[in-house]
Amino acid sequence: MFRVTCTVAGLFSIFAAFALYAAVPSQNEPVLQEELPVFPTPGKVGFGEGVFMCTSAVRIETQGVKDPAFVSEIRNELKQFRTSATRKKGAIDLVLDSTVSIPREGYTLVVTPDRITVTASALPGLFYGKQSLLQLIRYNHGTIPACRIEDAPRMGWRGFMLDESRHFFGKQKVFQVLDRMAELKLNVFHWHLTDEPGWRIEIKRYPKLTTVGARGVWEDSTTAPQFYTQEEIREVIRYAADRNIMVVPEIDMPGHACAAGRAYPEISSGGKGRWKDFTFNPAKEETYQFLSNILTEVAALFPSPYIHIGGDEVHYGNQVWFTDPQIQAFIREKGLADEVELEHYFMRRMVDSIVSKGKTVIAWDEIVDAGISPDKAVVMWWRHDKPAQLRKALDGGYRILLTPRLPLYFDFVEHPKHIYGRHDAYTTLESVFRFTDTLAPMWKGREGQILGLQANMWTERIADERRLDYMTFPRLVAAAEVAWADPDQKNYNRFLKKLPVYLHDLDRLGIYYYDPFDPARRPEPWGPDQGATPPE
Ligand code: ACM
């Protein structure tokens, strides 16, 4: 019954299928005529005859789904469409069937004029089928063209990192971030919870980490403590799990440890001036015990099999290591050649501590030099200007997560007219969309080592929700496209054609964004590098 074709070929048959669709009153919303408004772009799409008309009377049935709330968003979405004599009632079936050969996060979605059927072999796939269905209902204003979608992700790890140390956004904002991630079929929330300005996670054994260490933000060290209690963290983890999102905590060490050092100076060391307390003291047994105790609580709190322990940029603030007699004696006693070997010794011990707690380590790409078994650690390649480090990680047999600063650090501004934030380069929507095109030859033949990718939001220059949204959207939509869509289906011009639908939905939700079609229309929100408070 269906002309099953790839998305590109589907364009030829699409005009007939959309004749009715395009005639639906648009309520001033953009109407697409040549692309299904599903983000990220699904794998195979074919078109049939006619349309499915949504009404509040559509029956929703499930097979194999235990939680009755699983369909509540669909029911809510359908409420807005009134029933009439000319609109058929129709049905929506959501089928979980472990015997079908569909990948765990994949699904098929079949639309006929009478019925919509979403099928998956596992709950994550059915959840993603539901996301696509919700988009089809919402973005097509209830009139869905008959079609068949067969969809599954390109990459297993589709992440977003939020730095809440430099600025703290709070639980409600995190819930909203998780909602947007789920809609875009992103499945890992990397939570950067500790760094220089603030320690943001309650650790029961060391209360000063939050009473003292959670005080301050990037531009003001005197603000009242802001942090998540363990109960709040459990709530976020549950909220994320309901949306097929794993939460991976990062406890950065041995560098970026100023907040902990202010709270517990006895385990701190570091650099000079602004780098004081930048590192934990790697020559004290009590430091290892302190961190191991923290990680025991972290491991118990987060169900994720991974804990991220940073490991980046230690040289920024370890000058004291070179003169401190105790540290120098420790280097000699352990037979280490120098301060760099001491850093690697520290990482090896902490990796072993985490592995003993039943978790796998993730660390920034500096860890590749530390002589750690690739069974124990996953590498986040962040230094786009050091492709040799990626090659070394590949040669070393490590599993790799792609987070190259350019173009996946979203604190870089997008446009030459932007005046706040990181300016030394631009991270445009197109550069995000295309980034694997040029890099992929680097891991040709070793695709199995690339677990996926992640966009990272560092927040030194992002002090409020409005700027956070502006820096996130729509680049996160492009990152999701790279992580999910079949590279053969990716097409930037087609992506741009359907993007206004997504932007319009952000308007509905009150989420501010950068408008790639008309950058001047939406001014860049204030950034804290222009002063501690927004200009009047
Ligand atoms: C990093 O950006 N320092 C990982």
Coordinates of C-alpha atoms and ligand atoms in Angstrom, one line a residue:
M1 CA 0.0 0.0 0.0
F2 CA 2.9 2.4 0.7
R3 CA 5.4 3.7 -1.6
V4 CA 8.3 3.2 0.8
T5 CA 11.2 5.3 -0.4
C6 CA 13.9 7.2 1.3
T7 CA 13.1 10.8 2.3
V8 CA 14.7 12.3 -0.7
A9 CA 12.8 10.2 -3.2
G10 CA 9.7 10.7 -1.1
L11 CA 9.7 14.4 -2.1
F12 CA 8.5 13.4 -5.5
S13 CA 5.3 11.9 -4.2
I14 CA 4.8 14.4 -1.4
F15 CA 2.8 17.1 -3.2
A16 CA -0.2 14.8 -3.8
A17 CA -0.2 13.6 -0.2
F18 CA 0.0 17.1 1.1
A19 CA -2.8 18.7 -1.0
L20 CA -5.3 18.4 1.9
Y21 CA -2.6 19.1 4.5
A22 CA -1.6 22.3 2.9
A23 CA -5.3 23.4 2.7
V24 CA -5.7 23.2 6.5
P25 CA -6.1 26.6 8.1
S26 CA -2.6 27.5 9.3
Q27 CA -3.4 29.9 12.2
N28 CA -0.5 31.9 10.9
E29 CA 1.8 29.0 11.5
P30 CA 4.3 27.9 8.8
V31 CA 2.9 25.1 6.7
L32 CA 5.3 22.6 5.3
Q33 CA 4.7 21.1 1.9
E34 CA 7.7 19.0 1.3
E35 CA 9.0 17.5 4.5
L36 CA 7.5 15.7 7.5
P37 CA 7.9 18.0 10.4
V38 CA 9.8 15.5 12.5
F39 CA 13.0 16.5 14.4
P40 CA 15.5 14.9 13.9
T41 CA 14.8 13.7 10.4
P42 CA 13.6 10.1 10.4
G43 CA 15.3 7.3 8.5
K44 CA 13.0 5.9 5.9
V45 CA 9.8 7.7 5.0
G46 CA 7.2 6.7 2.4
F47 CA 3.9 8.3 1.6
G48 CA 0.4 6.7 1.1
E49 CA -2.9 8.1 0.1
G50 CA -5.1 10.4 2.2
V51 CA -4.7 11.8 5.7
F52 CA -5.5 10.9 9.3
M53 CA -7.7 13.5 10.9
C54 CA -7.1 14.0 14.6
T55 CA -10.1 14.5 16.8
S56 CA -10.7 14.3 20.6
A57 CA -12.6 11.1 19.9
V58 CA -9.7 9.2 18.6
R59 CA -9.2 6.0 20.6
I60 CA -5.8 5.3 21.9
E61 CA -4.9 1.7 22.6
T62 CA -1.7 0.2 23.9
Q63 CA -0.2 -3.3 23.8
G64 CA 2.6 -4.3 26.2
V65 CA 2.8 -0.8 27.8
K66 CA 2.3 -1.0 31.6
D67 CA 2.1 2.7 32.5
P68 CA -1.3 4.2 31.6
A69 CA 0.3 7.7 31.8
F70 CA 2.4 6.8 28.7
V71 CA -0.4 8.0 26.4
S72 CA -1.5 11.1 28.4
E73 CA 0.5 13.6 26.3
I74 CA -1.1 12.2 23.1
R75 CA -4.6 12.4 24.7
N76 CA -3.9 16.1 25.7
E77 CA -2.7 16.9 22.3
L78 CA -5.8 15.5 20.7
K79 CA -8.1 17.4 22.9
Q80 CA -7.8 20.6 20.9
F81 CA -9.3 18.9 17.7
R82 CA -13.1 18.8 17.8
T83 CA -15.0 15.9 16.5
S84 CA -17.4 16.4 13.7
A85 CA -19.6 14.3 11.4
T86 CA -17.1 14.6 8.6
R87 CA -14.1 13.6 10.7
K88 CA -13.7 9.9 11.2
K89 CA -13.0 8.7 14.7
G90 CA -9.9 6.6 14.0
A91 CA -7.5 5.0 16.4
I92 CA -4.0 5.2 17.6
D93 CA -2.2 2.0 18.6
L94 CA 1.1 1.9 20.5
V95 CA 2.5 -1.6 20.3
L96 CA 5.4 -2.9 22.3
D97 CA 6.5 -6.2 20.9
S98 CA 9.8 -7.7 21.9
T99 CA 9.7 -10.1 19.0
V100 CA 9.8 -7.5 16.2
S101 CA 13.3 -6.9 14.8
I102 CA 13.5 -3.2 15.4
P103 CA 16.6 -1.7 17.3
R104 CA 16.0 -0.8 21.0
E105 CA 15.6 2.9 20.3
G106 CA 14.0 2.5 16.9
Y107 CA 10.3 2.4 15.9
T108 CA 8.0 2.2 13.0
L109 CA 5.1 4.6 12.7
V110 CA 2.4 3.9 10.1
V111 CA -0.3 6.4 9.3
T112 CA -3.4 5.4 7.3
P113 CA -6.6 7.5 7.1
D114 CA -8.2 5.2 9.8
R115 CA -5.4 4.3 12.1
I116 CA -2.0 5.3 13.4
T117 CA 0.2 2.4 14.6
V118 CA 3.5 2.9 16.4
T119 CA 5.5 -0.3 16.9
A120 CA 8.7 -0.9 18.9
S121 CA 10.6 -3.7 20.4
A122 CA 11.5 -1.8 23.6
L123 CA 10.2 1.1 25.6
P124 CA 12.8 3.6 24.5
G125 CA 11.8 3.0 20.8
L126 CA 8.1 3.4 21.6
F127 CA 8.9 6.6 23.5
Y128 CA 10.7 8.0 20.4
G129 CA 7.8 6.8 18.2
K130 CA 5.5 8.7 20.5
Q131 CA 7.7 11.8 20.2
S132 CA 7.5 11.7 16.4
L133 CA 3.7 11.2 16.6
L134 CA 3.3 14.2 18.9
Q135 CA 5.3 16.3 16.5
L136 CA 3.2 15.1 13.6
I137 CA 0.0 15.9 15.4
R138 CA 1.2 19.3 16.7
Y139 CA 3.1 20.6 13.7
N140 CA 0.5 19.4 11.2
H141 CA -2.3 20.9 13.1
G142 CA -4.0 17.5 13.5
T143 CA -4.1 16.5 9.8
I144 CA -1.4 13.9 9.3
P145 CA -0.5 12.6 5.8
A146 CA -0.7 8.8 5.3
C147 CA 2.9 7.7 5.6
R148 CA 5.2 5.1 6.9
I149 CA 8.3 5.9 9.0
E150 CA 11.1 3.5 9.9
D151 CA 13.4 5.2 12.2
A152 CA 16.4 4.4 14.5
P153 CA 19.3 6.4 15.7
R154 CA 22.7 6.7 14.1
M155 CA 24.5 7.1 17.4
G156 CA 23.9 5.5 20.8
W157 CA 25.0 8.5 22.9
R158 CA 23.2 11.7 22.0
G159 CA 24.1 14.1 24.8
F160 CA 23.8 17.6 26.1
M161 CA 26.0 19.0 28.9
L162 CA 25.0 21.8 31.2
D163 CA 27.5 23.6 33.5
E164 CA 25.7 24.6 36.6
S165 CA 28.8 25.5 38.5
R166 CA 29.5 28.8 36.8
H167 CA 25.8 29.7 36.9
F168 CA 23.0 27.8 38.6
F169 CA 19.7 27.5 36.8
G170 CA 17.7 25.2 39.1
K171 CA 15.4 22.2 38.9
Q172 CA 12.6 23.7 36.9
K173 CA 14.9 24.9 34.2
V174 CA 16.6 21.5 34.1
F175 CA 13.2 19.8 33.7
Q176 CA 12.5 22.1 30.7
V177 CA 15.9 21.2 29.2
L178 CA 15.1 17.5 29.7
D179 CA 11.8 18.0 27.9
R180 CA 13.4 19.6 24.9
M181 CA 16.1 16.9 24.9
A182 CA 13.5 14.2 24.9
E183 CA 11.6 15.7 22.0
L184 CA 14.8 15.8 20.0
K185 CA 15.6 12.2 20.9
L186 CA 18.7 13.1 22.9
N187 CA 19.4 10.5 25.6
V188 CA 22.2 11.7 27.9
F189 CA 22.2 14.7 30.3
H190 CA 25.8 15.3 31.4
W191 CA 25.6 17.5 34.5
H192 CA 28.7 19.5 35.3
L193 CA 28.1 20.0 39.0
T194 CA 31.5 21.1 40.4
D195 CA 34.1 23.7 39.2
E196 CA 35.6 27.0 40.2
P197 CA 32.7 29.2 41.4
G198 CA 30.4 26.6 42.9
W199 CA 30.0 23.0 44.2
R200 CA 26.3 22.2 43.4
I201 CA 25.7 18.7 44.8
E202 CA 24.9 17.9 48.4
I203 CA 27.4 15.4 49.8
K204 CA 26.1 14.3 53.2
R205 CA 29.5 13.5 54.7
Y206 CA 31.0 16.9 53.8
P207 CA 28.4 19.6 54.4
K208 CA 30.8 22.5 53.9
L209 CA 31.0 21.5 50.2
T210 CA 27.6 23.2 49.9
T211 CA 27.4 25.6 52.9
V212 CA 30.7 27.1 51.8
G213 CA 31.4 25.7 48.3
A214 CA 28.0 26.4 46.8
R215 CA 28.4 30.1 47.5
G216 CA 29.0 32.4 44.5
V217 CA 28.6 32.4 40.7
W218 CA 31.1 33.3 38.0
E219 CA 31.0 37.1 38.3
D220 CA 30.1 37.3 42.0
S221 CA 31.6 35.2 44.7
T222 CA 29.2 36.4 47.4
T223 CA 25.8 35.1 46.3
A224 CA 24.0 32.7 48.6
P225 CA 24.6 29.0 48.3
Q226 CA 22.8 27.4 45.3
F227 CA 22.9 23.6 45.0
Y228 CA 20.9 20.5 44.5
T229 CA 20.0 18.3 47.6
Q230 CA 20.3 14.6 47.0
E231 CA 16.5 14.4 47.0
E232 CA 16.3 17.0 44.3
I233 CA 18.9 15.1 42.3
R234 CA 16.8 11.9 42.6
E235 CA 13.9 13.8 41.3
V236 CA 15.8 15.0 38.3
I237 CA 17.1 11.5 37.6
R238 CA 13.5 10.1 37.7
Y239 CA 12.2 12.9 35.5
A240 CA 15.0 12.2 33.0
A241 CA 14.6 8.4 33.1
D242 CA 10.9 8.8 32.2
R243 CA 12.1 10.5 29.1
N244 CA 14.8 7.9 28.2
I245 CA 17.6 10.2 29.4
M246 CA 20.5 9.0 31.5
V247 CA 22.0 11.6 33.9
V248 CA 25.8 11.4 34.1
P249 CA 27.3 13.5 36.9
E250 CA 30.7 15.2 36.6
I251 CA 32.9 15.8 39.6
D252 CA 35.9 17.6 38.1
M253 CA 39.3 16.6 39.5
P254 CA 42.2 17.2 40.1
G255 CA 41.7 20.6 38.6
H256 CA 38.7 23.0 38.5
A257 CA 38.4 22.2 42.2
C258 CA 38.3 25.8 43.7
A259 CA 34.9 25.5 45.2
A260 CA 35.8 22.3 47.1
G261 CA 39.2 23.8 48.1
R262 CA 37.5 26.9 49.6
A263 CA 35.3 24.5 51.7
Y264 CA 38.1 22.1 52.7
P265 CA 41.5 23.9 52.4
E266 CA 43.2 20.9 54.0
I267 CA 42.9 18.8 50.8
S268 CA 43.5 21.7 48.4
S269 CA 46.6 22.9 46.5
G270 CA 46.9 24.7 43.2
G271 CA 48.2 27.8 41.7
K272 CA 48.7 31.5 42.2
G273 CA 46.2 34.4 42.3
R274 CA 42.9 33.4 40.6
W275 CA 44.2 29.8 40.3
K276 CA 44.6 29.4 44.1
D277 CA 42.8 26.2 45.2
F278 CA 42.5 25.1 41.6
T279 CA 43.6 21.6 42.3
F280 CA 43.1 19.0 44.9
N281 CA 46.3 18.2 46.7
P282 CA 47.6 15.0 45.0
A283 CA 50.2 14.2 47.7
K284 CA 47.9 13.6 50.6
E285 CA 46.3 10.3 51.4
E286 CA 43.4 12.2 52.9
T287 CA 42.6 13.8 49.5
Y288 CA 42.1 10.3 48.0
Q289 CA 40.0 9.3 50.9
F290 CA 37.9 12.5 50.7
L291 CA 37.3 12.0 47.0
S292 CA 36.6 8.3 47.3
N293 CA 34.0 9.1 50.0
I294 CA 32.4 11.7 47.8
L295 CA 32.3 9.3 44.9
T296 CA 30.7 6.6 47.0
E297 CA 27.8 8.9 47.6
V298 CA 27.7 10.0 43.9
A299 CA 27.8 6.3 42.8
A300 CA 24.9 5.4 45.1
L301 CA 22.8 8.4 43.9
F302 CA 23.2 8.1 40.2
P303 CA 22.0 4.9 38.5
S304 CA 24.2 5.8 35.5
P305 CA 27.0 3.2 34.9
Y306 CA 29.3 6.2 34.2
I307 CA 30.8 8.9 36.4
H308 CA 32.7 11.7 34.8
I309 CA 35.8 12.9 36.7
G310 CA 37.0 15.7 34.4
G311 CA 40.8 15.6 34.4
D312 CA 41.1 18.6 32.2
E313 CA 43.4 21.7 32.2
V314 CA 45.3 20.8 35.4
H315 CA 48.3 22.9 34.2
Y316 CA 46.3 26.1 34.5
G317 CA 46.6 26.1 38.2
N318 CA 49.1 23.6 39.7
Q319 CA 52.1 25.9 40.0
V320 CA 52.3 25.1 43.8
W321 CA 53.0 21.5 43.0
F322 CA 56.4 22.5 41.7
T323 CA 57.6 24.1 45.0
D324 CA 55.5 22.4 47.8
P325 CA 58.0 20.2 49.7
Q326 CA 55.4 17.6 50.6
I327 CA 54.3 17.3 46.9
Q328 CA 57.9 17.1 45.7
A329 CA 58.7 14.4 48.3
F330 CA 55.6 12.5 47.2
I331 CA 56.8 12.6 43.6
R332 CA 60.2 11.2 44.6
E333 CA 58.7 8.6 46.9
K334 CA 56.4 7.2 44.2
G335 CA 59.2 7.3 41.6
L336 CA 57.4 9.7 39.3
A337 CA 59.3 11.7 36.8
D338 CA 57.6 15.0 37.3
E339 CA 54.4 16.9 38.0
V340 CA 52.7 15.6 34.8
E341 CA 53.3 12.1 35.9
L342 CA 51.9 13.0 39.3
E343 CA 48.7 14.2 37.5
H344 CA 48.5 10.8 35.7
Y345 CA 49.2 8.9 39.0
F346 CA 46.3 10.9 40.6
M347 CA 44.0 10.0 37.6
R348 CA 44.9 6.3 37.7
R349 CA 44.1 6.1 41.4
M350 CA 40.8 7.8 41.0
V351 CA 39.9 5.7 38.1
D352 CA 40.6 2.6 40.1
S353 CA 38.5 4.0 43.0
I354 CA 35.5 4.5 40.6
V355 CA 35.9 1.1 39.0
S356 CA 35.9 -0.5 42.4
K357 CA 32.5 1.1 43.0
G358 CA 31.2 -0.7 39.9
K359 CA 31.2 2.3 37.5
T360 CA 33.0 3.2 34.3
V361 CA 34.9 6.5 34.2
I362 CA 34.4 9.2 31.6
A363 CA 37.1 11.9 31.4
W364 CA 38.2 14.7 29.1
D365 CA 40.8 13.7 26.5
E366 CA 43.8 14.5 28.7
I367 CA 43.2 11.1 30.2
V368 CA 44.5 9.4 27.1
D369 CA 48.1 10.2 28.3
A370 CA 47.6 8.8 31.8
G371 CA 48.2 5.1 31.0
I372 CA 44.7 3.9 31.9
S373 CA 43.2 0.7 30.5
P374 CA 40.6 1.5 27.9
D375 CA 38.3 -1.0 29.7
K376 CA 38.0 1.5 32.6
A377 CA 37.5 4.8 30.9
V378 CA 35.7 6.5 28.1
V379 CA 37.3 9.6 26.5
M380 CA 35.5 12.8 25.7
W381 CA 37.5 14.4 22.9
W382 CA 37.0 18.1 23.4
R383 CA 40.2 19.7 21.9
H384 CA 39.1 20.1 18.2
D385 CA 42.6 21.6 17.6
K386 CA 44.3 18.4 18.8
P387 CA 43.1 15.8 16.3
A388 CA 46.2 13.8 17.2
Q389 CA 44.7 13.3 20.7
L390 CA 41.6 11.7 19.0
R391 CA 43.9 9.5 16.9
K392 CA 45.8 8.5 20.0
A393 CA 42.6 7.6 21.8
L394 CA 41.5 5.6 18.8
D395 CA 44.8 3.8 18.6
G396 CA 44.7 3.2 22.4
G397 CA 41.4 1.3 21.9
Y398 CA 39.3 3.8 23.9
R399 CA 35.6 4.3 23.4
I400 CA 35.1 7.9 22.4
L401 CA 32.5 10.6 22.8
L402 CA 32.7 13.5 20.4
T403 CA 32.5 16.9 22.0
P404 CA 34.9 19.0 19.9
R405 CA 35.0 22.6 21.2
L406 CA 34.3 23.7 17.7
P407 CA 31.5 23.3 16.9
L408 CA 30.0 21.5 19.9
Y409 CA 30.6 24.1 22.6
F410 CA 27.5 26.2 22.5
D411 CA 29.0 29.0 24.7
F412 CA 30.8 30.2 21.5
V413 CA 28.6 32.9 19.9
E414 CA 27.1 32.4 16.5
H415 CA 27.3 35.7 14.7
P416 CA 29.9 38.4 14.3
K417 CA 27.4 40.9 15.6
H418 CA 27.2 39.1 18.9
I419 CA 29.0 41.1 21.6
Y420 CA 29.0 38.9 24.7
G421 CA 30.6 35.6 25.3
R422 CA 33.3 33.6 23.6
H423 CA 34.3 35.4 20.5
D424 CA 37.4 33.8 19.2
A425 CA 35.4 31.6 16.9
Y426 CA 31.8 31.1 15.8
T427 CA 29.7 28.0 16.2
T428 CA 27.1 28.4 13.5
L429 CA 24.0 26.3 13.0
E430 CA 25.5 25.0 9.8
S431 CA 28.9 24.2 11.3
V432 CA 27.0 22.0 13.9
F433 CA 24.9 20.4 11.2
R434 CA 27.9 19.5 9.1
F435 CA 30.6 18.7 11.7
T436 CA 30.9 15.0 11.2
D437 CA 31.0 15.4 7.4
T438 CA 34.7 16.4 7.5
L439 CA 35.7 14.5 10.6
A440 CA 34.2 11.1 9.9
P441 CA 37.2 9.9 7.8
M442 CA 39.3 10.0 11.0
W443 CA 37.4 7.1 12.5
K444 CA 36.7 5.2 9.3
G445 CA 36.8 1.5 10.1
R446 CA 36.6 2.2 13.8
E447 CA 33.1 3.4 14.0
G448 CA 32.5 0.9 16.9
Q449 CA 34.7 3.0 19.1
I450 CA 32.6 6.2 18.6
L451 CA 29.8 6.0 21.1
G452 CA 28.2 9.2 20.0
L453 CA 28.3 13.0 20.4
Q454 CA 27.4 15.7 22.8
A455 CA 26.9 19.5 22.8
N456 CA 28.3 21.2 25.8
M457 CA 27.0 24.4 27.4
W458 CA 29.6 26.1 29.6
T459 CA 28.1 29.0 31.4
E460 CA 30.7 31.5 32.4
R461 CA 29.0 34.0 30.2
I462 CA 25.5 32.6 30.5
A463 CA 23.9 34.0 33.6
D464 CA 20.2 33.6 33.0
E465 CA 17.6 31.4 31.4
R466 CA 17.0 33.7 28.5
R467 CA 20.6 33.6 27.4
L468 CA 20.8 29.9 28.0
D469 CA 17.9 29.3 25.7
Y470 CA 19.4 31.7 23.1
M471 CA 22.7 29.8 23.0
T472 CA 21.0 26.4 23.0
F473 CA 18.4 26.9 20.2
P474 CA 18.3 26.0 17.5
R475 CA 21.9 24.6 17.6
L476 CA 20.7 21.7 19.7
V477 CA 18.3 20.8 16.9
A478 CA 21.2 20.5 14.5
A479 CA 23.3 18.5 17.0
A480 CA 20.4 16.1 17.4
E481 CA 20.2 15.8 13.6
V482 CA 23.9 14.8 13.5
A483 CA 23.5 12.3 16.3
W484 CA 20.3 10.7 15.1
A485 CA 19.7 11.0 11.4
D486 CA 21.1 8.8 8.8
P487 CA 24.0 10.8 7.2
D488 CA 22.6 9.9 3.7
Q489 CA 19.3 11.6 4.6
K490 CA 20.9 14.7 6.1
N491 CA 20.4 17.8 3.9
Y492 CA 21.0 21.3 5.3
N493 CA 18.6 23.1 2.9
R494 CA 15.7 20.7 3.7
F495 CA 16.6 21.1 7.4
L496 CA 16.3 24.9 7.1
K497 CA 13.0 24.5 5.3
K498 CA 11.4 22.7 8.2
L499 CA 13.2 24.5 11.0
P500 CA 10.6 27.4 11.3
V501 CA 8.1 24.9 12.5
Y502 CA 10.3 24.1 15.5
L503 CA 11.1 27.7 16.1
H504 CA 7.4 28.5 16.1
D505 CA 7.0 25.9 18.8
L506 CA 9.7 27.5 20.9
D507 CA 7.6 30.7 20.6
R508 CA 4.6 28.8 21.9
L509 CA 6.6 27.6 24.8
G510 CA 8.1 31.0 25.6
I511 CA 11.6 29.8 24.9
Y512 CA 13.9 32.5 23.5
Y513 CA 16.2 31.5 20.6
Y514 CA 18.7 32.8 18.0
D515 CA 16.9 33.3 14.7
P516 CA 19.2 32.1 12.0
F517 CA 16.9 33.5 9.3
D518 CA 16.9 37.0 10.7
P519 CA 19.5 37.4 13.5
A520 CA 18.7 41.1 14.0
R521 CA 15.1 40.4 14.8
R522 CA 15.9 38.9 18.2
P523 CA 18.5 40.8 20.1
E524 CA 21.3 38.9 21.9
P525 CA 20.5 38.7 25.6
W526 CA 22.9 40.2 28.1
G527 CA 26.0 38.3 29.2
P528 CA 27.8 38.7 32.5
D529 CA 31.1 39.6 31.0
Q530 CA 29.5 43.0 30.4
G531 CA 29.1 43.6 34.1
A532 CA 27.5 41.9 37.1
T533 CA 24.0 43.1 36.3
P534 CA 22.1 43.5 33.1
P535 CA 22.2 47.1 31.7
E536 CA 19.0 49.1 32.3
Ligands
ACM1 C1 37.0 21.7 28.9 O1 36.5 22.4 28.1 N1 37.9 22.2 29.7 C2 36.8 20.3 28.9

